[in-house]
């Protein structure tokens, strides 16, 4: 039987292997035909020569990632082991740096390869589309980038918006004044901001208009200069709404358009403005697109399984 021995030098085997060798257990699941043994600072794998070569290549990729970020988790292992090449999961060191220090000193940074790609693309482009299912960190990473830009005085204000009418609901039938009617729709944006800006400071910013949270209809007729603007739930915009929003872009502005094409709540036969924009703008220079997937889900483990399960039945349909 063929074997390969890999010694870990200059890194902590305990951190690399994970608690109770959980990272090694994950490796074993990906290479079921190999016998993998971890002892001390040494990994030994036994099996078919071709499989061992593949194992060696993937293991080197994991070592490179760990050396760069001093971190290895289930998400990253899955991404490295299922990627065709390093380019699919690797990003620049800068994109993994802390974006902001949030409330209580909480360190907020991009957690996964595609979230880091979003950070990287935002550094190179003034407009980026972030596409992916719920829980992949599109909104959270986008808001962190916006808060960073505000703190570093790259922009003078943050504008967060989304289409307010979803699933056929009409705002006129909801109780309360306009703010009360809109707040439930804007909650994910408020939640992200509350993690990053102390309560009193956030209230001041909102009062002074430094941070504006408004439905998409309120963007009409405005030119958004010196602003970091995030459109959330972009899949629920119509053709005219998306075109209106994209053409609001003023000088020294940054735009992020988030959306999940698999969660469209528009009436039947109404084309999603997001889907259309991705086709129309695919060759326009200065616009970046990042696709996030279930490997970027940072929520409960079950969320990843739920997304995969739905993906299977939607594929069948």
PDB file of C-alpha atoms in Angstrom:
ATOM      1  CA  UNK A   1       0.000   0.000   0.000  1.00  0.00           C
ATOM      2  CA  UNK A   2       1.276   3.487  -0.915  1.00  0.00           C
ATOM      3  CA  UNK A   3       1.668   6.113   1.782  1.00  0.00           C
ATOM      4  CA  UNK A   4       2.431   9.799   2.134  1.00  0.00           C
ATOM      5  CA  UNK A   5       3.751  11.514   5.284  1.00  0.00           C
ATOM      6  CA  UNK A   6       3.268  15.257   5.841  1.00  0.00           C
ATOM      7  CA  UNK A   7       4.955  16.995   8.776  1.00  0.00           C
ATOM      8  CA  UNK A   8       3.575  20.265  10.112  1.00  0.00           C
ATOM      9  CA  UNK A   9       6.336  22.737  10.888  1.00  0.00           C
ATOM     10  CA  UNK A  10       5.964  26.319  12.128  1.00  0.00           C
ATOM     11  CA  UNK A  11       2.222  25.914  12.788  1.00  0.00           C
ATOM     12  CA  UNK A  12       0.311  24.519  15.740  1.00  0.00           C
ATOM     13  CA  UNK A  13      -1.008  21.021  14.933  1.00  0.00           C
ATOM     14  CA  UNK A  14      -3.728  21.445  17.573  1.00  0.00           C
ATOM     15  CA  UNK A  15      -5.111  24.581  15.881  1.00  0.00           C
ATOM     16  CA  UNK A  16      -4.747  23.098  12.402  1.00  0.00           C
ATOM     17  CA  UNK A  17      -6.365  19.766  13.292  1.00  0.00           C
ATOM     18  CA  UNK A  18      -9.228  21.506  15.174  1.00  0.00           C
ATOM     19  CA  UNK A  19     -10.944  20.566  18.415  1.00  0.00           C
ATOM     20  CA  UNK A  20     -11.008  16.783  18.829  1.00  0.00           C
ATOM     21  CA  UNK A  21      -9.401  16.555  15.366  1.00  0.00           C
ATOM     22  CA  UNK A  22     -12.639  17.786  13.711  1.00  0.00           C
ATOM     23  CA  UNK A  23     -10.759  19.129  10.668  1.00  0.00           C
ATOM     24  CA  UNK A  24      -9.094  15.752  10.155  1.00  0.00           C
ATOM     25  CA  UNK A  25     -12.481  14.028  10.434  1.00  0.00           C
ATOM     26  CA  UNK A  26     -13.762  16.314   7.647  1.00  0.00           C
ATOM     27  CA  UNK A  27     -10.747  15.392   5.503  1.00  0.00           C
ATOM     28  CA  UNK A  28     -11.540  11.703   6.044  1.00  0.00           C
ATOM     29  CA  UNK A  29     -15.103  12.255   4.784  1.00  0.00           C
ATOM     30  CA  UNK A  30     -13.752  13.857   1.588  1.00  0.00           C
ATOM     31  CA  UNK A  31     -11.224  11.072   1.051  1.00  0.00           C
ATOM     32  CA  UNK A  32     -13.141   7.955   2.178  1.00  0.00           C
ATOM     33  CA  UNK A  33     -10.878   5.605   0.202  1.00  0.00           C
ATOM     34  CA  UNK A  34      -7.754   6.781   2.045  1.00  0.00           C
ATOM     35  CA  UNK A  35      -6.711   5.819   5.543  1.00  0.00           C
ATOM     36  CA  UNK A  36      -5.689   9.087   7.249  1.00  0.00           C
ATOM     37  CA  UNK A  37      -3.869   9.072  10.604  1.00  0.00           C
ATOM     38  CA  UNK A  38      -2.933  12.218  12.572  1.00  0.00           C
ATOM     39  CA  UNK A  39      -0.334  11.886  15.343  1.00  0.00           C
ATOM     40  CA  UNK A  40       1.666  14.666  16.932  1.00  0.00           C
ATOM     41  CA  UNK A  41       2.691  17.064  14.164  1.00  0.00           C
ATOM     42  CA  UNK A  42       2.475  14.395  11.480  1.00  0.00           C
ATOM     43  CA  UNK A  43      -0.254  13.281   9.060  1.00  0.00           C
ATOM     44  CA  UNK A  44       0.074   9.935   7.318  1.00  0.00           C
ATOM     45  CA  UNK A  45      -2.244   8.869   4.511  1.00  0.00           C
ATOM     46  CA  UNK A  46      -2.400   5.389   2.951  1.00  0.00           C
ATOM     47  CA  UNK A  47      -4.056   4.358  -0.301  1.00  0.00           C
ATOM     48  CA  UNK A  48      -4.068   4.591  -4.096  1.00  0.00           C
ATOM     49  CA  UNK A  49      -1.217   6.657  -5.568  1.00  0.00           C
ATOM     50  CA  UNK A  50      -3.457   8.993  -7.608  1.00  0.00           C
ATOM     51  CA  UNK A  51      -5.673   9.700  -4.600  1.00  0.00           C
ATOM     52  CA  UNK A  52      -2.612  10.374  -2.449  1.00  0.00           C
ATOM     53  CA  UNK A  53      -1.368  12.916  -4.996  1.00  0.00           C
ATOM     54  CA  UNK A  54      -4.735  14.670  -4.909  1.00  0.00           C
ATOM     55  CA  UNK A  55      -4.733  14.554  -1.094  1.00  0.00           C
ATOM     56  CA  UNK A  56      -1.226  16.056  -1.002  1.00  0.00           C
ATOM     57  CA  UNK A  57      -2.286  18.885  -3.350  1.00  0.00           C
ATOM     58  CA  UNK A  58      -5.414  19.724  -1.327  1.00  0.00           C
ATOM     59  CA  UNK A  59      -3.580  19.469   1.981  1.00  0.00           C
ATOM     60  CA  UNK A  60      -0.931  21.924   0.732  1.00  0.00           C
ATOM     61  CA  UNK A  61      -3.753  24.339  -0.205  1.00  0.00           C
ATOM     62  CA  UNK A  62      -5.132  24.061   3.351  1.00  0.00           C
ATOM     63  CA  UNK A  63      -1.675  24.660   4.831  1.00  0.00           C
ATOM     64  CA  UNK A  64      -1.203  27.763   2.635  1.00  0.00           C
ATOM     65  CA  UNK A  65      -4.572  29.141   3.764  1.00  0.00           C
ATOM     66  CA  UNK A  66      -3.815  28.464   7.437  1.00  0.00           C
ATOM     67  CA  UNK A  67      -0.383  30.114   7.167  1.00  0.00           C
ATOM     68  CA  UNK A  68      -2.039  33.202   5.681  1.00  0.00           C
ATOM     69  CA  UNK A  69      -5.055  33.590   8.020  1.00  0.00           C
ATOM     70  CA  UNK A  70      -4.132  31.506  11.118  1.00  0.00           C
ATOM     71  CA  UNK A  71      -7.602  30.032  10.892  1.00  0.00           C
ATOM     72  CA  UNK A  72      -9.231  26.957   9.449  1.00  0.00           C
ATOM     73  CA  UNK A  73     -12.915  26.129   9.744  1.00  0.00           C
ATOM     74  CA  UNK A  74     -15.460  23.811   8.166  1.00  0.00           C
ATOM     75  CA  UNK A  75     -16.526  26.401   5.562  1.00  0.00           C
ATOM     76  CA  UNK A  76     -12.965  26.949   4.371  1.00  0.00           C
ATOM     77  CA  UNK A  77     -12.064  23.256   4.298  1.00  0.00           C
ATOM     78  CA  UNK A  78     -15.149  22.506   2.181  1.00  0.00           C
ATOM     79  CA  UNK A  79     -14.324  25.350  -0.189  1.00  0.00           C
ATOM     80  CA  UNK A  80     -10.679  24.306  -0.635  1.00  0.00           C
ATOM     81  CA  UNK A  81     -11.552  20.640  -1.096  1.00  0.00           C
ATOM     82  CA  UNK A  82     -14.253  21.346  -3.672  1.00  0.00           C
ATOM     83  CA  UNK A  83     -12.430  24.083  -5.656  1.00  0.00           C
ATOM     84  CA  UNK A  84     -10.834  23.356  -9.002  1.00  0.00           C
ATOM     85  CA  UNK A  85      -7.965  25.766  -8.385  1.00  0.00           C
ATOM     86  CA  UNK A  86      -6.542  28.169  -5.815  1.00  0.00           C
ATOM     87  CA  UNK A  87      -8.037  31.111  -7.732  1.00  0.00           C
ATOM     88  CA  UNK A  88     -11.552  29.909  -6.818  1.00  0.00           C
ATOM     89  CA  UNK A  89     -11.096  30.405  -3.091  1.00  0.00           C
ATOM     90  CA  UNK A  90      -8.016  32.573  -2.512  1.00  0.00           C
ATOM     91  CA  UNK A  91      -8.177  36.334  -2.040  1.00  0.00           C
ATOM     92  CA  UNK A  92      -5.686  39.067  -1.176  1.00  0.00           C
ATOM     93  CA  UNK A  93      -4.472  39.416   2.403  1.00  0.00           C
ATOM     94  CA  UNK A  94      -6.034  42.895   2.629  1.00  0.00           C
ATOM     95  CA  UNK A  95      -9.527  41.515   2.033  1.00  0.00           C
ATOM     96  CA  UNK A  96      -9.253  39.385   5.186  1.00  0.00           C
ATOM     97  CA  UNK A  97      -8.324  42.317   7.424  1.00  0.00           C
ATOM     98  CA  UNK A  98     -10.631  43.790  10.060  1.00  0.00           C
ATOM     99  CA  UNK A  99     -13.233  46.051   8.448  1.00  0.00           C
ATOM    100  CA  UNK A 100     -14.526  47.723  11.601  1.00  0.00           C
ATOM    101  CA  UNK A 101     -14.374  47.351  15.369  1.00  0.00           C
ATOM    102  CA  UNK A 102     -18.019  47.080  16.308  1.00  0.00           C
ATOM    103  CA  UNK A 103     -19.943  47.580  19.552  1.00  0.00           C
ATOM    104  CA  UNK A 104     -18.028  46.254  22.568  1.00  0.00           C
ATOM    105  CA  UNK A 105     -14.845  45.968  20.498  1.00  0.00           C
ATOM    106  CA  UNK A 106     -16.328  43.224  18.323  1.00  0.00           C
ATOM    107  CA  UNK A 107     -13.973  42.530  15.411  1.00  0.00           C
ATOM    108  CA  UNK A 108     -15.917  42.532  12.141  1.00  0.00           C
ATOM    109  CA  UNK A 109     -14.239  41.112   9.055  1.00  0.00           C
ATOM    110  CA  UNK A 110     -15.112  39.062   5.995  1.00  0.00           C
ATOM    111  CA  UNK A 111     -15.396  35.452   7.179  1.00  0.00           C
ATOM    112  CA  UNK A 112     -15.377  33.389   3.990  1.00  0.00           C
ATOM    113  CA  UNK A 113     -13.580  33.368   0.635  1.00  0.00           C
ATOM    114  CA  UNK A 114     -16.501  34.927  -1.252  1.00  0.00           C
ATOM    115  CA  UNK A 115     -17.105  37.551   1.425  1.00  0.00           C
ATOM    116  CA  UNK A 116     -13.426  38.473   1.084  1.00  0.00           C
ATOM    117  CA  UNK A 117     -13.936  38.555  -2.683  1.00  0.00           C
ATOM    118  CA  UNK A 118     -16.751  41.072  -2.125  1.00  0.00           C
ATOM    119  CA  UNK A 119     -14.352  43.229  -0.076  1.00  0.00           C
ATOM    120  CA  UNK A 120     -11.696  42.903  -2.786  1.00  0.00           C
ATOM    121  CA  UNK A 121     -14.096  43.792  -5.621  1.00  0.00           C
ATOM    122  CA  UNK A 122     -15.391  46.809  -3.687  1.00  0.00           C
ATOM    123  CA  UNK A 123     -11.819  48.076  -3.473  1.00  0.00           C
ATOM    124  CA  UNK A 124     -11.446  47.861  -7.262  1.00  0.00           C
ATOM    125  CA  UNK A 125     -14.943  48.930  -8.410  1.00  0.00           C
ATOM    126  CA  UNK A 126     -17.486  51.594  -7.521  1.00  0.00           C
ATOM    127  CA  UNK A 127     -20.400  49.229  -8.139  1.00  0.00           C
ATOM    128  CA  UNK A 128     -20.650  45.576  -7.099  1.00  0.00           C
ATOM    129  CA  UNK A 129     -23.457  43.024  -7.357  1.00  0.00           C
ATOM    130  CA  UNK A 130     -23.417  40.471  -4.501  1.00  0.00           C
ATOM    131  CA  UNK A 131     -25.565  37.474  -5.433  1.00  0.00           C
ATOM    132  CA  UNK A 132     -26.404  34.590  -3.132  1.00  0.00           C
ATOM    133  CA  UNK A 133     -28.925  32.932  -0.803  1.00  0.00           C
ATOM    134  CA  UNK A 134     -29.943  33.987   2.712  1.00  0.00           C
ATOM    135  CA  UNK A 135     -27.291  33.872   5.401  1.00  0.00           C
ATOM    136  CA  UNK A 136     -24.262  34.229   3.122  1.00  0.00           C
ATOM    137  CA  UNK A 137     -23.293  37.607   4.633  1.00  0.00           C
ATOM    138  CA  UNK A 138     -24.108  39.863   1.661  1.00  0.00           C
ATOM    139  CA  UNK A 139     -25.894  42.526   3.721  1.00  0.00           C
ATOM    140  CA  UNK A 140     -23.658  42.266   6.779  1.00  0.00           C
ATOM    141  CA  UNK A 141     -20.386  42.506   4.827  1.00  0.00           C
ATOM    142  CA  UNK A 142     -21.820  45.339   2.720  1.00  0.00           C
ATOM    143  CA  UNK A 143     -22.887  47.332   5.793  1.00  0.00           C
ATOM    144  CA  UNK A 144     -19.431  46.757   7.364  1.00  0.00           C
ATOM    145  CA  UNK A 145     -17.788  48.149   4.205  1.00  0.00           C
ATOM    146  CA  UNK A 146     -20.135  51.158   4.321  1.00  0.00           C
ATOM    147  CA  UNK A 147     -19.402  51.878   8.010  1.00  0.00           C
ATOM    148  CA  UNK A 148     -15.657  51.547   7.312  1.00  0.00           C
ATOM    149  CA  UNK A 149     -15.910  54.038   4.425  1.00  0.00           C
ATOM    150  CA  UNK A 150     -17.847  56.473   6.649  1.00  0.00           C
ATOM    151  CA  UNK A 151     -15.368  56.192   9.537  1.00  0.00           C
ATOM    152  CA  UNK A 152     -12.449  56.717   7.161  1.00  0.00           C
ATOM    153  CA  UNK A 153     -14.235  59.755   5.641  1.00  0.00           C
ATOM    154  CA  UNK A 154     -14.236  58.216   2.142  1.00  0.00           C
ATOM    155  CA  UNK A 155     -17.970  59.034   2.036  1.00  0.00           C
ATOM    156  CA  UNK A 156     -20.190  61.505   3.909  1.00  0.00           C
ATOM    157  CA  UNK A 157     -23.237  59.296   4.313  1.00  0.00           C
ATOM    158  CA  UNK A 158     -24.605  55.793   4.122  1.00  0.00           C
ATOM    159  CA  UNK A 159     -27.863  55.086   2.321  1.00  0.00           C
ATOM    160  CA  UNK A 160     -29.525  51.716   2.809  1.00  0.00           C
ATOM    161  CA  UNK A 161     -32.555  50.852   0.741  1.00  0.00           C
ATOM    162  CA  UNK A 162     -34.720  47.985  -0.410  1.00  0.00           C
ATOM    163  CA  UNK A 163     -38.028  47.467  -2.205  1.00  0.00           C
ATOM    164  CA  UNK A 164     -40.618  47.747   0.597  1.00  0.00           C
ATOM    165  CA  UNK A 165     -43.430  45.816  -1.034  1.00  0.00           C
ATOM    166  CA  UNK A 166     -42.884  42.063  -1.049  1.00  0.00           C
ATOM    167  CA  UNK A 167     -45.081  39.019  -1.513  1.00  0.00           C
ATOM    168  CA  UNK A 168     -47.991  41.178  -2.689  1.00  0.00           C
ATOM    169  CA  UNK A 169     -48.253  43.089   0.585  1.00  0.00           C
ATOM    170  CA  UNK A 170     -49.427  46.696   0.447  1.00  0.00           C
ATOM    171  CA  UNK A 171     -48.013  49.221   2.908  1.00  0.00           C
ATOM    172  CA  UNK A 172     -51.394  50.917   3.138  1.00  0.00           C
ATOM    173  CA  UNK A 173     -52.796  47.956   5.031  1.00  0.00           C
ATOM    174  CA  UNK A 174     -50.102  47.987   7.713  1.00  0.00           C
ATOM    175  CA  UNK A 175     -50.765  49.871  10.974  1.00  0.00           C
ATOM    176  CA  UNK A 176     -48.828  52.970  12.109  1.00  0.00           C
ATOM    177  CA  UNK A 177     -47.000  55.869  10.481  1.00  0.00           C
ATOM    178  CA  UNK A 178     -44.639  55.493   7.526  1.00  0.00           C
ATOM    179  CA  UNK A 179     -41.565  54.753   9.671  1.00  0.00           C
ATOM    180  CA  UNK A 180     -43.409  52.072  11.632  1.00  0.00           C
ATOM    181  CA  UNK A 181     -44.699  50.570   8.402  1.00  0.00           C
ATOM    182  CA  UNK A 182     -41.229  50.398   6.871  1.00  0.00           C
ATOM    183  CA  UNK A 183     -39.158  49.291   9.876  1.00  0.00           C
ATOM    184  CA  UNK A 184     -40.031  45.575   9.632  1.00  0.00           C
ATOM    185  CA  UNK A 185     -38.711  45.552   6.041  1.00  0.00           C
ATOM    186  CA  UNK A 186     -35.529  47.365   7.044  1.00  0.00           C
ATOM    187  CA  UNK A 187     -34.791  45.242  10.136  1.00  0.00           C
ATOM    188  CA  UNK A 188     -31.815  43.271   8.689  1.00  0.00           C
ATOM    189  CA  UNK A 189     -30.130  46.606   7.909  1.00  0.00           C
ATOM    190  CA  UNK A 190     -30.787  47.969  11.415  1.00  0.00           C
ATOM    191  CA  UNK A 191     -29.499  44.712  12.943  1.00  0.00           C
ATOM    192  CA  UNK A 192     -26.193  44.976  11.075  1.00  0.00           C
ATOM    193  CA  UNK A 193     -25.767  48.653  11.997  1.00  0.00           C
ATOM    194  CA  UNK A 194     -26.480  47.977  15.692  1.00  0.00           C
ATOM    195  CA  UNK A 195     -23.577  45.515  15.727  1.00  0.00           C
ATOM    196  CA  UNK A 196     -21.199  48.121  14.345  1.00  0.00           C
ATOM    197  CA  UNK A 197     -22.240  51.510  15.763  1.00  0.00           C
ATOM    198  CA  UNK A 198     -23.135  52.255  19.434  1.00  0.00           C
ATOM    199  CA  UNK A 199     -26.860  52.945  19.949  1.00  0.00           C
ATOM    200  CA  UNK A 200     -26.645  56.690  20.754  1.00  0.00           C
ATOM    201  CA  UNK A 201     -24.227  57.374  17.900  1.00  0.00           C
ATOM    202  CA  UNK A 202     -26.463  55.450  15.488  1.00  0.00           C
ATOM    203  CA  UNK A 203     -29.522  57.464  16.572  1.00  0.00           C
ATOM    204  CA  UNK A 204     -27.556  60.692  15.992  1.00  0.00           C
ATOM    205  CA  UNK A 205     -26.448  59.567  12.556  1.00  0.00           C
ATOM    206  CA  UNK A 206     -30.020  58.673  11.571  1.00  0.00           C
ATOM    207  CA  UNK A 207     -31.371  61.961  13.002  1.00  0.00           C
ATOM    208  CA  UNK A 208     -28.799  64.035  11.060  1.00  0.00           C
ATOM    209  CA  UNK A 209     -29.289  62.034   7.859  1.00  0.00           C
ATOM    210  CA  UNK A 210     -25.705  60.725   7.900  1.00  0.00           C
ATOM    211  CA  UNK A 211     -27.279  57.265   7.783  1.00  0.00           C
ATOM    212  CA  UNK A 212     -30.511  57.010   5.810  1.00  0.00           C
ATOM    213  CA  UNK A 213     -32.676  53.912   5.678  1.00  0.00           C
ATOM    214  CA  UNK A 214     -35.478  54.287   3.177  1.00  0.00           C
ATOM    215  CA  UNK A 215     -37.612  52.339   0.710  1.00  0.00           C
ATOM    216  CA  UNK A 216     -36.481  52.276  -2.897  1.00  0.00           C
ATOM    217  CA  UNK A 217     -39.321  54.558  -4.043  1.00  0.00           C
ATOM    218  CA  UNK A 218     -37.708  57.392  -2.017  1.00  0.00           C
ATOM    219  CA  UNK A 219     -34.609  57.263  -4.239  1.00  0.00           C
ATOM    220  CA  UNK A 220     -36.471  58.625  -7.274  1.00  0.00           C
ATOM    221  CA  UNK A 221     -35.241  62.032  -8.443  1.00  0.00           C
ATOM    222  CA  UNK A 222     -32.169  62.047  -6.183  1.00  0.00           C
ATOM    223  CA  UNK A 223     -28.500  62.160  -7.118  1.00  0.00           C
ATOM    224  CA  UNK A 224     -26.441  60.266  -4.560  1.00  0.00           C
ATOM    225  CA  UNK A 225     -23.034  61.965  -4.198  1.00  0.00           C
ATOM    226  CA  UNK A 226     -20.332  61.087  -1.623  1.00  0.00           C
ATOM    227  CA  UNK A 227     -22.437  58.184  -0.426  1.00  0.00           C
ATOM    228  CA  UNK A 228     -22.071  54.475   0.171  1.00  0.00           C
ATOM    229  CA  UNK A 229     -25.361  53.038  -1.051  1.00  0.00           C
ATOM    230  CA  UNK A 230     -26.619  49.491  -0.495  1.00  0.00           C
ATOM    231  CA  UNK A 231     -29.673  48.073  -2.233  1.00  0.00           C
ATOM    232  CA  UNK A 232     -30.881  44.986  -0.395  1.00  0.00           C
ATOM    233  CA  UNK A 233     -33.292  42.357  -1.780  1.00  0.00           C
ATOM    234  CA  UNK A 234     -32.489  43.537  -5.310  1.00  0.00           C
ATOM    235  CA  UNK A 235     -34.263  40.515  -6.820  1.00  0.00           C
ATOM    236  CA  UNK A 236     -37.597  42.151  -5.895  1.00  0.00           C
ATOM    237  CA  UNK A 237     -37.026  45.237  -8.030  1.00  0.00           C
ATOM    238  CA  UNK A 238     -38.739  45.674 -11.386  1.00  0.00           C
ATOM    239  CA  UNK A 239     -36.940  46.775 -14.574  1.00  0.00           C
ATOM    240  CA  UNK A 240     -37.821  50.457 -14.012  1.00  0.00           C
ATOM    241  CA  UNK A 241     -36.932  50.385 -10.295  1.00  0.00           C
ATOM    242  CA  UNK A 242     -33.505  48.869 -10.909  1.00  0.00           C
ATOM    243  CA  UNK A 243     -32.724  51.261 -13.774  1.00  0.00           C
ATOM    244  CA  UNK A 244     -33.875  54.206 -11.633  1.00  0.00           C
ATOM    245  CA  UNK A 245     -31.682  53.086  -8.724  1.00  0.00           C
ATOM    246  CA  UNK A 246     -28.529  52.440 -10.763  1.00  0.00           C
ATOM    247  CA  UNK A 247     -28.771  55.836 -12.452  1.00  0.00           C
ATOM    248  CA  UNK A 248     -28.898  57.662  -9.069  1.00  0.00           C
ATOM    249  CA  UNK A 249     -25.137  57.171  -8.748  1.00  0.00           C
ATOM    250  CA  UNK A 250     -23.352  60.465  -8.171  1.00  0.00           C
ATOM    251  CA  UNK A 251     -19.709  61.539  -7.747  1.00  0.00           C
ATOM    252  CA  UNK A 252     -17.538  59.695  -5.197  1.00  0.00           C
ATOM    253  CA  UNK A 253     -20.272  57.119  -4.642  1.00  0.00           C
ATOM    254  CA  UNK A 254     -20.044  53.389  -3.966  1.00  0.00           C
ATOM    255  CA  UNK A 255     -22.973  51.074  -4.764  1.00  0.00           C
ATOM    256  CA  UNK A 256     -23.588  47.493  -3.608  1.00  0.00           C
ATOM    257  CA  UNK A 257     -26.596  45.633  -4.995  1.00  0.00           C
ATOM    258  CA  UNK A 258     -27.509  42.523  -3.000  1.00  0.00           C
ATOM    259  CA  UNK A 259     -29.949  39.853  -4.079  1.00  0.00           C
ATOM    260  CA  UNK A 260     -31.007  36.239  -4.212  1.00  0.00           C
ATOM    261  CA  UNK A 261     -32.490  35.301  -7.616  1.00  0.00           C
ATOM    262  CA  UNK A 262     -33.959  32.195  -5.982  1.00  0.00           C
ATOM    263  CA  UNK A 263     -36.204  34.265  -3.671  1.00  0.00           C
ATOM    264  CA  UNK A 264     -38.198  36.481  -6.044  1.00  0.00           C
ATOM    265  CA  UNK A 265     -41.491  37.761  -4.564  1.00  0.00           C
ATOM    266  CA  UNK A 266     -42.613  39.711  -7.625  1.00  0.00           C
ATOM    267  CA  UNK A 267     -45.932  38.922  -9.361  1.00  0.00           C
ATOM    268  CA  UNK A 268     -45.732  36.327 -12.132  1.00  0.00           C
ATOM    269  CA  UNK A 269     -44.555  37.555 -15.530  1.00  0.00           C
ATOM    270  CA  UNK A 270     -42.784  40.549 -13.920  1.00  0.00           C
ATOM    271  CA  UNK A 271     -39.087  40.301 -14.784  1.00  0.00           C
ATOM    272  CA  UNK A 272     -36.701  40.752 -11.856  1.00  0.00           C
ATOM    273  CA  UNK A 273     -34.669  43.937 -12.258  1.00  0.00           C
ATOM    274  CA  UNK A 274     -31.705  42.149 -10.690  1.00  0.00           C
ATOM    275  CA  UNK A 275     -31.704  39.244 -13.149  1.00  0.00           C
ATOM    276  CA  UNK A 276     -32.040  41.671 -16.050  1.00  0.00           C
ATOM    277  CA  UNK A 277     -29.258  43.959 -14.760  1.00  0.00           C
ATOM    278  CA  UNK A 278     -26.829  41.042 -14.444  1.00  0.00           C
ATOM    279  CA  UNK A 279     -27.388  40.243 -18.132  1.00  0.00           C
ATOM    280  CA  UNK A 280     -27.382  43.833 -19.400  1.00  0.00           C
ATOM    281  CA  UNK A 281     -24.322  44.968 -17.427  1.00  0.00           C
ATOM    282  CA  UNK A 282     -22.161  41.837 -17.618  1.00  0.00           C
ATOM    283  CA  UNK A 283     -19.597  43.446 -19.951  1.00  0.00           C
ATOM    284  CA  UNK A 284     -19.535  46.921 -18.369  1.00  0.00           C
ATOM    285  CA  UNK A 285     -16.107  47.782 -16.941  1.00  0.00           C
ATOM    286  CA  UNK A 286     -16.052  49.101 -13.376  1.00  0.00           C
ATOM    287  CA  UNK A 287     -18.860  46.799 -12.210  1.00  0.00           C
ATOM    288  CA  UNK A 288     -17.929  43.742 -10.140  1.00  0.00           C
ATOM    289  CA  UNK A 289     -20.044  40.644  -9.521  1.00  0.00           C
ATOM    290  CA  UNK A 290     -19.522  38.102  -6.742  1.00  0.00           C
ATOM    291  CA  UNK A 291     -21.567  34.932  -6.346  1.00  0.00           C
ATOM    292  CA  UNK A 292     -21.917  33.609  -2.800  1.00  0.00           C
ATOM    293  CA  UNK A 293     -23.208  30.119  -2.068  1.00  0.00           C
ATOM    294  CA  UNK A 294     -24.068  27.719   0.737  1.00  0.00           C
ATOM    295  CA  UNK A 295     -20.378  27.455   1.681  1.00  0.00           C
ATOM    296  CA  UNK A 296     -20.571  31.120   2.779  1.00  0.00           C
ATOM    297  CA  UNK A 297     -23.429  30.549   5.237  1.00  0.00           C
ATOM    298  CA  UNK A 298     -22.307  31.639   8.707  1.00  0.00           C
ATOM    299  CA  UNK A 299     -25.636  30.931  10.399  1.00  0.00           C
ATOM    300  CA  UNK A 300     -26.642  27.723  12.174  1.00  0.00           C
ATOM    301  CA  UNK A 301     -25.282  24.540  10.527  1.00  0.00           C
ATOM    302  CA  UNK A 302     -28.848  23.574   9.621  1.00  0.00           C
ATOM    303  CA  UNK A 303     -29.225  26.616   7.323  1.00  0.00           C
ATOM    304  CA  UNK A 304     -26.575  25.177   4.998  1.00  0.00           C
ATOM    305  CA  UNK A 305     -28.386  21.810   4.918  1.00  0.00           C
ATOM    306  CA  UNK A 306     -31.736  23.536   4.295  1.00  0.00           C
ATOM    307  CA  UNK A 307     -30.313  25.506   1.333  1.00  0.00           C
ATOM    308  CA  UNK A 308     -28.840  22.307  -0.148  1.00  0.00           C
ATOM    309  CA  UNK A 309     -32.118  20.399   0.295  1.00  0.00           C
ATOM    310  CA  UNK A 310     -34.157  23.118  -1.422  1.00  0.00           C
ATOM    311  CA  UNK A 311     -31.570  23.412  -4.188  1.00  0.00           C
ATOM    312  CA  UNK A 312     -32.143  19.736  -5.016  1.00  0.00           C
ATOM    313  CA  UNK A 313     -35.951  20.003  -5.350  1.00  0.00           C
ATOM    314  CA  UNK A 314     -35.732  23.321  -7.220  1.00  0.00           C
ATOM    315  CA  UNK A 315     -33.273  21.701  -9.631  1.00  0.00           C
ATOM    316  CA  UNK A 316     -35.701  18.815 -10.180  1.00  0.00           C
ATOM    317  CA  UNK A 317     -38.566  21.234 -10.898  1.00  0.00           C
TER     318      UNK A 317
END
